[in-house]
Amino acid sequence: MRKLFTLLLMTVASVTLLSGQLKSPDEFLGYKIGSRYTPHFNIVNYFQQVAAAMPNNVKLQQYGRTNEGRPLIVAFVSSTENISNLEDIRMNNMRLANLAKDKRAPAEDNVPALVWLSYNVHGNETSSSEAALMTLWALVDPANTKTKEWLKNTVVIIDPCMNPDGRDRYVNWFNTMVGKTPNPDITAREHNEPWPGGRSNHYNYDLNRDWAWQTQVESAQRAKIYQQWMPYVHVDFHEQSYNHPYYFPPAAQPYHEIITSWQRDFQTMIGKNHAKYFDANGWLYFTKEIFDLLYPSYGDTYPIYNGAIGMTYEQAGGGAAGSAVITKEGDTLTLLDRATHHFTTSLSTIETSSINAGRLVKEFRKFFNDAVANGSGEYKSYLVKYSDAGKQRMNALMDLLDKNGIQYELAAASSRSLTNGYRYFTGKDEPFTIDQYDLIVQSQQPRSTLLKVLFEPKTKLVDSATYDITAWALPYVYGLESYALKNKLQLGGGKRAESANNNLSSAYGYVIKWEGIQSAKALGQLLQKGIRVRISESPFSVDGQDFGRGSLIVIKNGNEKFGNTLASLVSQACNEYNVVAKNISTGFVDKGFDFGSQRVHAIATPKVALLTGTGVNANAAGEIWHFMDQELNYPATLVNATSFNNINLSDFNVLIMTSGNYSFLNDKNSVDKLQSWISNGGRLITLEDAVKRMSKFDWSLKSKKEDDSADKKSNKNDYSSLAKFEDQERDHLRDLIAGSIFKVELDNTNPLAFGYPDYYFTLKQDDNMYEFMKDGGWNVGVIKKSAQVAGFVGSNLKNKLQDGMIFGVQPMGQGQIVYLADDVLFRSFWENGKLFFCNAVFMVGQ
C-alpha cells in the first residue's frame, strides 16, 4: 500500500512538473505575440518546449532542412489516445487511400480526421507563423476544454514555417529597420523591403508554385512526409495587400472540373463557420473572388487533387505591412490583428473538421475507391514513347511521377502492338505502335485525379479570369511523343532502360551524344577539369556509329596532359550523369566532316556572369541561379546590375540578362561598353523581358507589331469603345495570355537548337513576339499561324501571336546576342526548355 501511495505521489509530482514546464508563447518568448516578430529558431524552440512538456499530446518531427540549414518541422497534436496510436492511424489512412502495401481492409468508423495547417510559405507573409504559435498553445492549453473535445476525433498537423530562409531574411531585416515603436506610415523605411525580399526561398523561388514539381529542397522534403499522411483537410496560410480584407473560401472560379461536389460543399461549409466568428468581431472578409482552384502546384489545389479539402486563407499584410501600417481607409493594421485573424480561422478549421470528421473520412475513402475502380476523366491510359534521343527527358518524367506517387509501368520487348489514341503533338486520333521501354500510365490508380490534371491535353476553363497559367500537360513540358487512350492498356511488365556504365579503354577518342541536360552536366564537369572538348556542327558517322549535331568529342589531341587517365575521367563524368560515351578509333569519319575540319570546333570554356540584384526580377534571376548551381553544377558569378559600370567584362565571355529594369541601358556609355564587349567576342544571353528591352536599340532585333489593318476600315457605327463599368475586370481578358502552350518551329541546324527535333512546345506568358531577323541574324525558333496548342489566349492577341520569332541568335562582330523571349526554365519544371539554355551557354558561338 505504501509503495502504491509513493508511486501515486511520484506520478502526481511528475505531472505537476510537466505542467509547470508548459508555457504559453508569451511566457516562453518574453513578449506578447504580435508585439514583435519571432525569428525562426524561437518558433522551433517553442514547439520543442511544448512537445517536451506534453509528450502524450504532441509529437514533433523534423522532416528536412532548408538550403541555409534551418530545420523544417511538423507537430502532430491530438488526444493522448490518438498520439499513442499515431502510426496505426497513419497506416489506416494509407489503406483508406488504397496506398498501403498490405491489402487489409481499413477501419472507417471512429477514425480521427487529419487536418494539416501550413504556415508561412511566403517568407514575408509573416503573421501566419505567429498564428501557428497561438494555435499550438490553444490546442494544448489545459484551460481550453473546447479544443480538447475537438482533438478526440482530430489529429492536427502543424507546419509552423514552410519557408524559414525567406522568413528570417525578412524578419532579420525588419528588426534592424524598426525603432522602439513601429511607424505605421507606409513611407517609413521599415515598409520598403530591399531586393530580393523575403517572399521566396534561398534561390528566390516561389515555393507556393512548386508543390507538384518539387524542384526546391523544401518542397521535395515536404512532399515526402505529406504523402506519408495524406490529410483530409489542408490549409495554406498567406497574406495579400494590406488594403484588402481577409479572404477565405469558397474559392473563385475557375474550379477544375475534376473537383468533387463534396470538396466544393465543404469549402462553403467552412467559409460559413469562419464568417460566424468574423461577423461577431466585426472583421471584414470576402469570398469567391481572385483565388481560383486550377493550377495544380498550389498549396490548395495540390491537396485537392490528392483527395483533401485544400484551401487558401489570405490575411491583409505582406512585407509592406511591417508590424503596423495605416490602410487606405485610415485604420491601423497591426501584426497582432493579422495573427489573430489567422489564429481564428485555424481554430475554426479544426472545429469544422471535428464536427464533420465522420463525413470527411467517408468522402476521403470514396475519392480513392472511385479513383481505383473507375479512374478520373475520359482517358483510361496514357502512353509516352521511348526513344534514345529522349531517354534523359523520359527519366526526368519518371522521377517526377515517382515524387508524386503516380504509378506507371514500362512496355516489355514482346509487347509491340498497334493501337489508336489521341496524339498530343498533332491534336488528332492516330494509330501508333507500342515498343520496349514505352511508359504506360493507367488512370485506374489511387492518384488518378492528379494524373488526369497533369496529363490532360487541354484544361477546361469555365472562367478565363484565372490566377496563373492555364496549360501544363506533361508531354509538352517534357517534349515527349505521347498518346491518351480511352481504353486500358494491358501491356506492361517491362524494365527501365539500364543506366550508363561506361568503362572506356584507351583509344583515339570518345564521343558523347548531345541529347539533354545530362549531357550538358557531363560537358560542364569535363570543362571544369580542364579537358578540351570539341563539338561537331554537323551529323557524322564513325566506326559504324551515328552521331548528331552537337555531339561532344574528346580526343587525345589537346588533352596530352591527362595521359592514360583521360578514359577514366570521361567515364567518371558520364557515369555520374547517366550518359553513354563511345570509343572511337579514328578521326577519319565515314560520313560528315573529319575531326580536323573547320566544322568541328573546340569549346571555349564559358566564364559566366549573371546580372542580378536591384531592378532584376528576383524569381527570374533565381531560376537561372538555381539551374546553374543545383542542376547544371556549373559556376556562374552573380553580379549586381546596378554595378554594371564597375564590372570588368573582360573577365567573362558569357553574360546573362533576364527580366528586369536595367538602369544602365539608359546610359549611352554603358550601352557602348556592352556593345563593344559583344563585338569583341562576348556572348549576351537575354531571356524574357530582357529581350524586349534590347529591342529598343537600333542594332538589335525589333518587336513585332500587331497587324490590325483589317480593323482600320472606317465604320461610323463602331461602338466597341462603349463599355459597362461592371465589365471592367473582364474586359482586360481580351489582352491576356494566361500561360498558354504554342508549337514553335525550329532550325535545329543552329547550335541554339542542337539536340532538338524541328519543333518545340513553348509556354507563352506574354504577347512579346519579334520580327524575323535579316542581314545575318538567325531565326532559330518561330511561331507561325495556328500554332496554339493549349491554354487561354485573349481575343485581341490571337493575330499578334503568329508569324514571329521568339528564339534567335544575332551575330555582332566576333560575338553574339542570344534571344530567348520565352522562359525556357519556367519554375524549373519546364524540362524540355532547359537544353536551350545549355545550348546558349555552351554551344552558341563556338
Short mmCIF file of N, CA, C and O in Angstrom, two decimals, residues 318-411:
data_model
loop_
_atom_site.label_atom_id
_atom_site.label_comp_id
_atom_site.label_asym_id
_atom_site.label_seq_id
_atom_site.Cartn_x
_atom_site.Cartn_y
_atom_site.Cartn_z
N GLY A 318 1.47 41.25 -45.67
CA GLY A 318 2.61 41.14 -46.56
C GLY A 318 3.78 41.98 -46.09
O GLY A 318 3.71 42.67 -45.07
N GLY A 319 4.87 41.95 -46.85
CA GLY A 319 6.10 42.63 -46.44
C GLY A 319 5.94 44.11 -46.21
O GLY A 319 6.60 44.70 -45.35
N ALA A 320 5.06 44.76 -46.97
CA ALA A 320 4.91 46.22 -46.82
C ALA A 320 4.22 46.60 -45.53
O ALA A 320 4.29 47.76 -45.10
N ALA A 321 3.56 45.65 -44.87
CA ALA A 321 2.78 45.98 -43.67
C ALA A 321 3.64 46.19 -42.44
O ALA A 321 3.19 46.82 -41.47
N GLY A 322 4.87 45.67 -42.44
CA GLY A 322 5.70 45.78 -41.25
C GLY A 322 5.00 45.14 -40.06
O GLY A 322 4.41 44.08 -40.16
N SER A 323 5.07 45.80 -38.91
CA SER A 323 4.31 45.31 -37.76
C SER A 323 3.14 46.22 -37.43
O SER A 323 2.36 45.94 -36.51
N ALA A 324 3.00 47.32 -38.19
CA ALA A 324 1.82 48.19 -38.09
C ALA A 324 1.82 49.09 -39.32
O ALA A 324 2.86 49.59 -39.73
N VAL A 325 0.63 49.25 -39.91
CA VAL A 325 0.55 50.07 -41.12
C VAL A 325 -0.83 50.72 -41.19
O VAL A 325 -1.83 50.13 -40.77
N ILE A 326 -0.86 51.94 -41.71
CA ILE A 326 -2.13 52.65 -41.89
C ILE A 326 -2.69 52.28 -43.26
O ILE A 326 -2.03 52.46 -44.28
N THR A 327 -3.90 51.75 -43.28
CA THR A 327 -4.52 51.33 -44.54
C THR A 327 -5.12 52.53 -45.25
O THR A 327 -5.20 53.64 -44.71
N LYS A 328 -5.60 52.30 -46.47
CA LYS A 328 -6.19 53.38 -47.26
C LYS A 328 -7.46 53.93 -46.63
O LYS A 328 -7.89 55.03 -46.93
N GLU A 329 -8.09 53.14 -45.75
CA GLU A 329 -9.29 53.60 -45.06
C GLU A 329 -8.96 54.33 -43.76
O GLU A 329 -9.85 54.76 -43.03
N GLY A 330 -7.66 54.46 -43.46
CA GLY A 330 -7.25 55.21 -42.28
C GLY A 330 -7.15 54.39 -41.02
O GLY A 330 -6.85 54.93 -39.95
N ASP A 331 -7.38 53.07 -41.10
CA ASP A 331 -7.25 52.20 -39.93
C ASP A 331 -5.80 51.75 -39.80
O ASP A 331 -5.07 51.64 -40.78
N THR A 332 -5.39 51.43 -38.58
CA THR A 332 -4.05 50.89 -38.35
C THR A 332 -4.14 49.38 -38.21
O THR A 332 -4.80 48.87 -37.30
N LEU A 333 -3.51 48.69 -39.13
CA LEU A 333 -3.48 47.23 -39.13
C LEU A 333 -2.19 46.79 -38.44
O LEU A 333 -1.09 47.14 -38.87
N THR A 334 -2.31 46.02 -37.36
CA THR A 334 -1.14 45.60 -36.60
C THR A 334 -0.82 44.13 -36.84
O THR A 334 -1.66 43.36 -37.33
N LEU A 335 0.38 43.75 -36.46
CA LEU A 335 0.77 42.35 -36.54
C LEU A 335 -0.13 41.50 -35.67
O LEU A 335 -0.49 40.37 -36.06
N LEU A 336 -0.53 42.01 -34.52
CA LEU A 336 -1.44 41.26 -33.66
C LEU A 336 -2.78 41.03 -34.36
O LEU A 336 -3.34 39.93 -34.28
N ASP A 337 -3.29 42.04 -35.04
CA ASP A 337 -4.53 41.87 -35.80
C ASP A 337 -4.39 40.73 -36.81
O ASP A 337 -5.25 39.85 -36.90
N ARG A 338 -3.32 40.79 -37.54
CA ARG A 338 -3.11 39.81 -38.62
C ARG A 338 -2.99 38.39 -38.06
O ARG A 338 -3.61 37.44 -38.57
N ALA A 339 -2.19 38.25 -36.99
CA ALA A 339 -2.02 36.92 -36.39
C ALA A 339 -3.32 36.42 -35.79
O ALA A 339 -3.65 35.22 -35.89
N THR A 340 -4.09 37.31 -35.19
CA THR A 340 -5.35 36.92 -34.57
C THR A 340 -6.36 36.42 -35.59
O THR A 340 -7.09 35.44 -35.35
N HIS A 341 -6.41 37.06 -36.74
CA HIS A 341 -7.32 36.62 -37.80
C HIS A 341 -6.95 35.20 -38.27
O HIS A 341 -7.82 34.34 -38.43
N HIS A 342 -5.65 34.98 -38.50
CA HIS A 342 -5.22 33.64 -38.92
C HIS A 342 -5.44 32.62 -37.82
O HIS A 342 -5.78 31.45 -38.09
N PHE A 343 -5.22 33.01 -36.60
CA PHE A 343 -5.47 32.13 -35.45
C PHE A 343 -6.95 31.73 -35.41
O PHE A 343 -7.30 30.56 -35.18
N THR A 344 -7.82 32.68 -35.66
CA THR A 344 -9.26 32.42 -35.63
C THR A 344 -9.67 31.41 -36.68
O THR A 344 -10.43 30.47 -36.40
N THR A 345 -9.18 31.58 -37.92
CA THR A 345 -9.54 30.62 -38.97
C THR A 345 -8.86 29.27 -38.74
O THR A 345 -9.40 28.24 -39.16
N SER A 346 -7.70 29.27 -38.08
CA SER A 346 -7.06 28.00 -37.74
C SER A 346 -7.97 27.17 -36.84
O SER A 346 -8.25 25.99 -37.11
N LEU A 347 -8.45 27.79 -35.76
CA LEU A 347 -9.32 27.05 -34.83
C LEU A 347 -10.66 26.73 -35.46
O LEU A 347 -11.22 25.65 -35.24
N SER A 348 -11.18 27.64 -36.28
CA SER A 348 -12.45 27.37 -36.95
C SER A 348 -12.34 26.18 -37.90
O SER A 348 -13.28 25.39 -38.04
N THR A 349 -11.18 26.06 -38.54
CA THR A 349 -10.95 24.92 -39.44
C THR A 349 -10.94 23.62 -38.65
O THR A 349 -11.56 22.62 -39.07
N ILE A 350 -10.25 23.60 -37.52
CA ILE A 350 -10.19 22.40 -36.69
C ILE A 350 -11.59 22.06 -36.16
O ILE A 350 -12.01 20.89 -36.16
N GLU A 351 -12.31 23.08 -35.73
CA GLU A 351 -13.66 22.87 -35.21
C GLU A 351 -14.57 22.26 -36.28
O GLU A 351 -15.26 21.25 -36.02
N THR A 352 -14.59 22.83 -37.46
CA THR A 352 -15.46 22.33 -38.53
C THR A 352 -15.06 20.91 -38.93
O THR A 352 -15.93 20.06 -39.21
N SER A 353 -13.77 20.64 -38.95
CA SER A 353 -13.29 19.30 -39.30
C SER A 353 -13.70 18.29 -38.24
O SER A 353 -14.08 17.15 -38.56
N SER A 354 -13.62 18.69 -36.98
CA SER A 354 -14.02 17.79 -35.89
C SER A 354 -15.52 17.48 -35.97
O SER A 354 -15.92 16.31 -35.85
N ILE A 355 -16.31 18.49 -36.20
CA ILE A 355 -17.77 18.29 -36.30
C ILE A 355 -18.11 17.35 -37.46
O ILE A 355 -19.05 16.55 -37.37
N ASN A 356 -17.33 17.44 -38.52
CA ASN A 356 -17.62 16.64 -39.74
C ASN A 356 -16.61 15.52 -39.95
O ASN A 356 -16.41 15.06 -41.09
N ALA A 357 -15.98 15.07 -38.89
CA ALA A 357 -14.91 14.08 -39.02
C ALA A 357 -15.38 12.81 -39.73
O ALA A 357 -14.70 12.29 -40.62
N GLY A 358 -16.55 12.31 -39.33
CA GLY A 358 -17.04 11.08 -39.95
C GLY A 358 -17.26 11.23 -41.44
O GLY A 358 -16.89 10.34 -42.23
N ARG A 359 -17.84 12.35 -41.84
CA ARG A 359 -18.09 12.58 -43.27
C ARG A 359 -16.77 12.76 -44.03
O ARG A 359 -16.64 12.28 -45.17
N LEU A 360 -15.82 13.44 -43.41
CA LEU A 360 -14.52 13.62 -44.05
C LEU A 360 -13.86 12.27 -44.35
O LEU A 360 -13.29 12.06 -45.43
N VAL A 361 -13.92 11.37 -43.40
CA VAL A 361 -13.33 10.04 -43.58
C VAL A 361 -14.02 9.30 -44.72
O VAL A 361 -13.38 8.72 -45.61
N LYS A 362 -15.33 9.30 -44.72
CA LYS A 362 -16.08 8.55 -45.73
C LYS A 362 -15.88 9.13 -47.13
O LYS A 362 -15.74 8.38 -48.11
N GLU A 363 -15.85 10.44 -47.24
CA GLU A 363 -15.64 11.05 -48.56
C GLU A 363 -14.20 10.85 -49.05
O GLU A 363 -13.97 10.68 -50.25
N PHE A 364 -13.26 10.85 -48.13
CA PHE A 364 -11.86 10.56 -48.47
C PHE A 364 -11.76 9.14 -49.03
O PHE A 364 -11.12 8.90 -50.06
N ARG A 365 -12.40 8.21 -48.35
CA ARG A 365 -12.38 6.81 -48.81
C ARG A 365 -13.05 6.68 -50.17
O ARG A 365 -12.55 5.99 -51.06
N LYS A 366 -14.15 7.36 -50.36
CA LYS A 366 -14.88 7.30 -51.63
C LYS A 366 -14.02 7.87 -52.76
O LYS A 366 -14.00 7.32 -53.88
N PHE A 367 -13.32 8.96 -52.50
CA PHE A 367 -12.47 9.59 -53.51
C PHE A 367 -11.46 8.57 -54.07
O PHE A 367 -11.31 8.44 -55.30
N PHE A 368 -10.82 7.83 -53.19
CA PHE A 368 -9.77 6.91 -53.64
C PHE A 368 -10.34 5.59 -54.14
O PHE A 368 -9.74 4.96 -55.03
N ASN A 369 -11.47 5.17 -53.63
CA ASN A 369 -12.12 3.98 -54.19
C ASN A 369 -12.58 4.25 -55.62
O ASN A 369 -12.42 3.40 -56.51
N ASP A 370 -13.17 5.43 -55.85
CA ASP A 370 -13.58 5.78 -57.21
C ASP A 370 -12.38 5.86 -58.14
O ASP A 370 -12.46 5.47 -59.31
N ALA A 371 -11.26 6.38 -57.64
CA ALA A 371 -10.06 6.50 -58.47
C ALA A 371 -9.57 5.13 -58.94
O ALA A 371 -9.21 4.95 -60.10
N VAL A 372 -9.56 4.18 -58.04
CA VAL A 372 -9.07 2.83 -58.38
C VAL A 372 -10.08 2.08 -59.24
O VAL A 372 -9.71 1.36 -60.18
N ALA A 373 -11.35 2.24 -58.95
CA ALA A 373 -12.38 1.49 -59.67
C ALA A 373 -12.64 2.04 -61.06
O ALA A 373 -12.80 1.27 -62.03
N ASN A 374 -12.65 3.37 -61.20
CA ASN A 374 -13.08 3.97 -62.46
C ASN A 374 -12.03 4.85 -63.13
O ASN A 374 -12.08 5.05 -64.34
N GLY A 375 -11.11 5.40 -62.35
CA GLY A 375 -10.18 6.37 -62.91
C GLY A 375 -10.87 7.71 -63.11
O GLY A 375 -12.09 7.82 -63.06
N SER A 376 -10.07 8.74 -63.30
CA SER A 376 -10.61 10.09 -63.46
C SER A 376 -10.50 10.53 -64.92
O SER A 376 -9.47 10.34 -65.55
N GLY A 377 -11.57 11.09 -65.44
CA GLY A 377 -11.53 11.64 -66.79
C GLY A 377 -11.85 10.63 -67.87
O GLY A 377 -12.08 9.45 -67.61
N GLU A 378 -11.84 11.13 -69.10
CA GLU A 378 -12.25 10.29 -70.23
C GLU A 378 -11.17 9.31 -70.67
O GLU A 378 -11.47 8.30 -71.30
N TYR A 379 -9.92 9.60 -70.35
CA TYR A 379 -8.84 8.72 -70.80
C TYR A 379 -8.50 7.70 -69.73
O TYR A 379 -8.35 8.03 -68.55
N LYS A 380 -8.34 6.45 -70.15
CA LYS A 380 -8.05 5.35 -69.24
C LYS A 380 -6.57 5.01 -69.18
O LYS A 380 -6.13 4.33 -68.25
N SER A 381 -5.83 5.43 -70.18
CA SER A 381 -4.39 5.14 -70.21
C SER A 381 -3.66 6.28 -70.91
O SER A 381 -4.24 6.96 -71.78
N TYR A 382 -2.42 6.47 -70.53
CA TYR A 382 -1.54 7.41 -71.23
C TYR A 382 -0.26 6.65 -71.58
O TYR A 382 0.28 5.88 -70.77
N LEU A 383 0.20 6.86 -72.81
CA LEU A 383 1.42 6.19 -73.26
C LEU A 383 2.42 7.25 -73.72
O LEU A 383 2.09 8.12 -74.53
N VAL A 384 3.63 7.16 -73.19
CA VAL A 384 4.72 8.07 -73.56
C VAL A 384 5.78 7.26 -74.29
O VAL A 384 6.30 6.27 -73.75
N LYS A 385 6.09 7.67 -75.50
CA LYS A 385 7.00 6.92 -76.35
C LYS A 385 8.45 7.09 -75.88
O LYS A 385 8.89 8.17 -75.53
N TYR A 386 9.17 5.98 -75.90
CA TYR A 386 10.60 5.99 -75.58
C TYR A 386 11.41 6.17 -76.85
O TYR A 386 11.07 5.65 -77.91
N SER A 387 12.49 6.92 -76.74
CA SER A 387 13.48 6.99 -77.82
C SER A 387 14.83 7.22 -77.18
O SER A 387 14.93 7.77 -76.07
N ASP A 388 15.88 6.80 -77.85
CA ASP A 388 17.22 7.02 -77.32
C ASP A 388 17.48 8.51 -77.13
O ASP A 388 18.07 8.95 -76.13
N ALA A 389 17.02 9.33 -78.08
CA ALA A 389 17.24 10.78 -78.00
C ALA A 389 16.46 11.40 -76.85
O ALA A 389 16.87 12.42 -76.30
N GLY A 390 15.34 10.79 -76.47
CA GLY A 390 14.52 11.34 -75.39
C GLY A 390 14.70 10.64 -74.05
O GLY A 390 13.96 10.92 -73.11
N LYS A 391 15.70 9.76 -73.96
CA LYS A 391 15.87 8.96 -72.75
C LYS A 391 16.06 9.83 -71.51
O LYS A 391 15.50 9.56 -70.45
N GLN A 392 16.84 10.91 -71.63
CA GLN A 392 17.10 11.75 -70.47
C GLN A 392 15.83 12.42 -69.98
O GLN A 392 15.57 12.50 -68.77
N ARG A 393 15.00 12.88 -70.89
CA ARG A 393 13.75 13.51 -70.51
C ARG A 393 12.75 12.48 -69.99
O ARG A 393 11.95 12.77 -69.10
N MET A 394 12.78 11.27 -70.55
CA MET A 394 11.92 10.20 -70.05
C MET A 394 12.29 9.87 -68.60
O MET A 394 11.40 9.70 -67.74
N ASN A 395 13.57 9.78 -68.30
CA ASN A 395 14.00 9.51 -66.93
C ASN A 395 13.54 10.63 -65.99
O ASN A 395 13.11 10.38 -64.86
N ALA A 396 13.64 11.87 -66.47
CA ALA A 396 13.20 13.01 -65.65
C ALA A 396 11.69 12.95 -65.39
O ALA A 396 11.23 13.25 -64.28
N LEU A 397 10.91 12.54 -66.40
CA LEU A 397 9.47 12.40 -66.22
C LEU A 397 9.15 11.31 -65.20
O LEU A 397 8.30 11.50 -64.33
N MET A 398 9.83 10.18 -65.30
CA MET A 398 9.59 9.10 -64.33
C MET A 398 9.96 9.54 -62.92
O MET A 398 9.30 9.17 -61.95
N ASP A 399 11.01 10.34 -62.80
CA ASP A 399 11.38 10.88 -61.48
C ASP A 399 10.24 11.74 -60.92
O ASP A 399 9.93 11.67 -59.72
N LEU A 400 9.62 12.56 -61.77
CA LEU A 400 8.51 13.40 -61.31
C LEU A 400 7.33 12.54 -60.89
O LEU A 400 6.70 12.80 -59.85
N LEU A 401 7.01 11.52 -61.66
CA LEU A 401 5.90 10.63 -61.30
C LEU A 401 6.20 9.94 -59.97
O LEU A 401 5.30 9.80 -59.12
N ASP A 402 7.44 9.51 -59.78
CA ASP A 402 7.82 8.87 -58.52
C ASP A 402 7.65 9.83 -57.34
O ASP A 402 7.14 9.46 -56.28
N LYS A 403 8.05 11.09 -57.53
CA LYS A 403 7.93 12.08 -56.45
C LYS A 403 6.47 12.27 -56.03
O LYS A 403 6.19 12.55 -54.87
N ASN A 404 5.57 12.11 -56.98
CA ASN A 404 4.15 12.32 -56.70
C ASN A 404 3.38 11.03 -56.45
O ASN A 404 2.16 11.06 -56.31
N GLY A 405 4.08 9.92 -56.38
CA GLY A 405 3.44 8.65 -56.08
C GLY A 405 2.51 8.16 -57.16
O GLY A 405 1.59 7.37 -56.89
N ILE A 406 2.72 8.60 -58.40
CA ILE A 406 1.88 8.15 -59.53
C ILE A 406 2.47 6.86 -60.08
O ILE A 406 3.66 6.79 -60.42
N GLN A 407 1.65 5.84 -60.16
CA GLN A 407 2.11 4.52 -60.60
C GLN A 407 2.18 4.44 -62.12
O GLN A 407 1.36 5.03 -62.82
N TYR A 408 3.17 3.72 -62.60
CA TYR A 408 3.34 3.52 -64.04
C TYR A 408 4.05 2.20 -64.27
O TYR A 408 4.56 1.56 -63.35
N GLU A 409 4.06 1.80 -65.51
CA GLU A 409 4.79 0.59 -65.91
C GLU A 409 5.42 0.82 -67.27
O GLU A 409 5.12 1.83 -67.94
N LEU A 410 6.29 -0.08 -67.65
CA LEU A 410 7.01 0.05 -68.92
C LEU A 410 6.70 -1.14 -69.81
O LEU A 410 6.54 -2.28 -69.34
N ALA A 411 6.61 -0.86 -71.10
CA ALA A 411 6.31 -1.93 -72.05
C ALA A 411 7.50 -2.86 -72.16
O ALA A 411 8.66 -2.43 -72.18
#
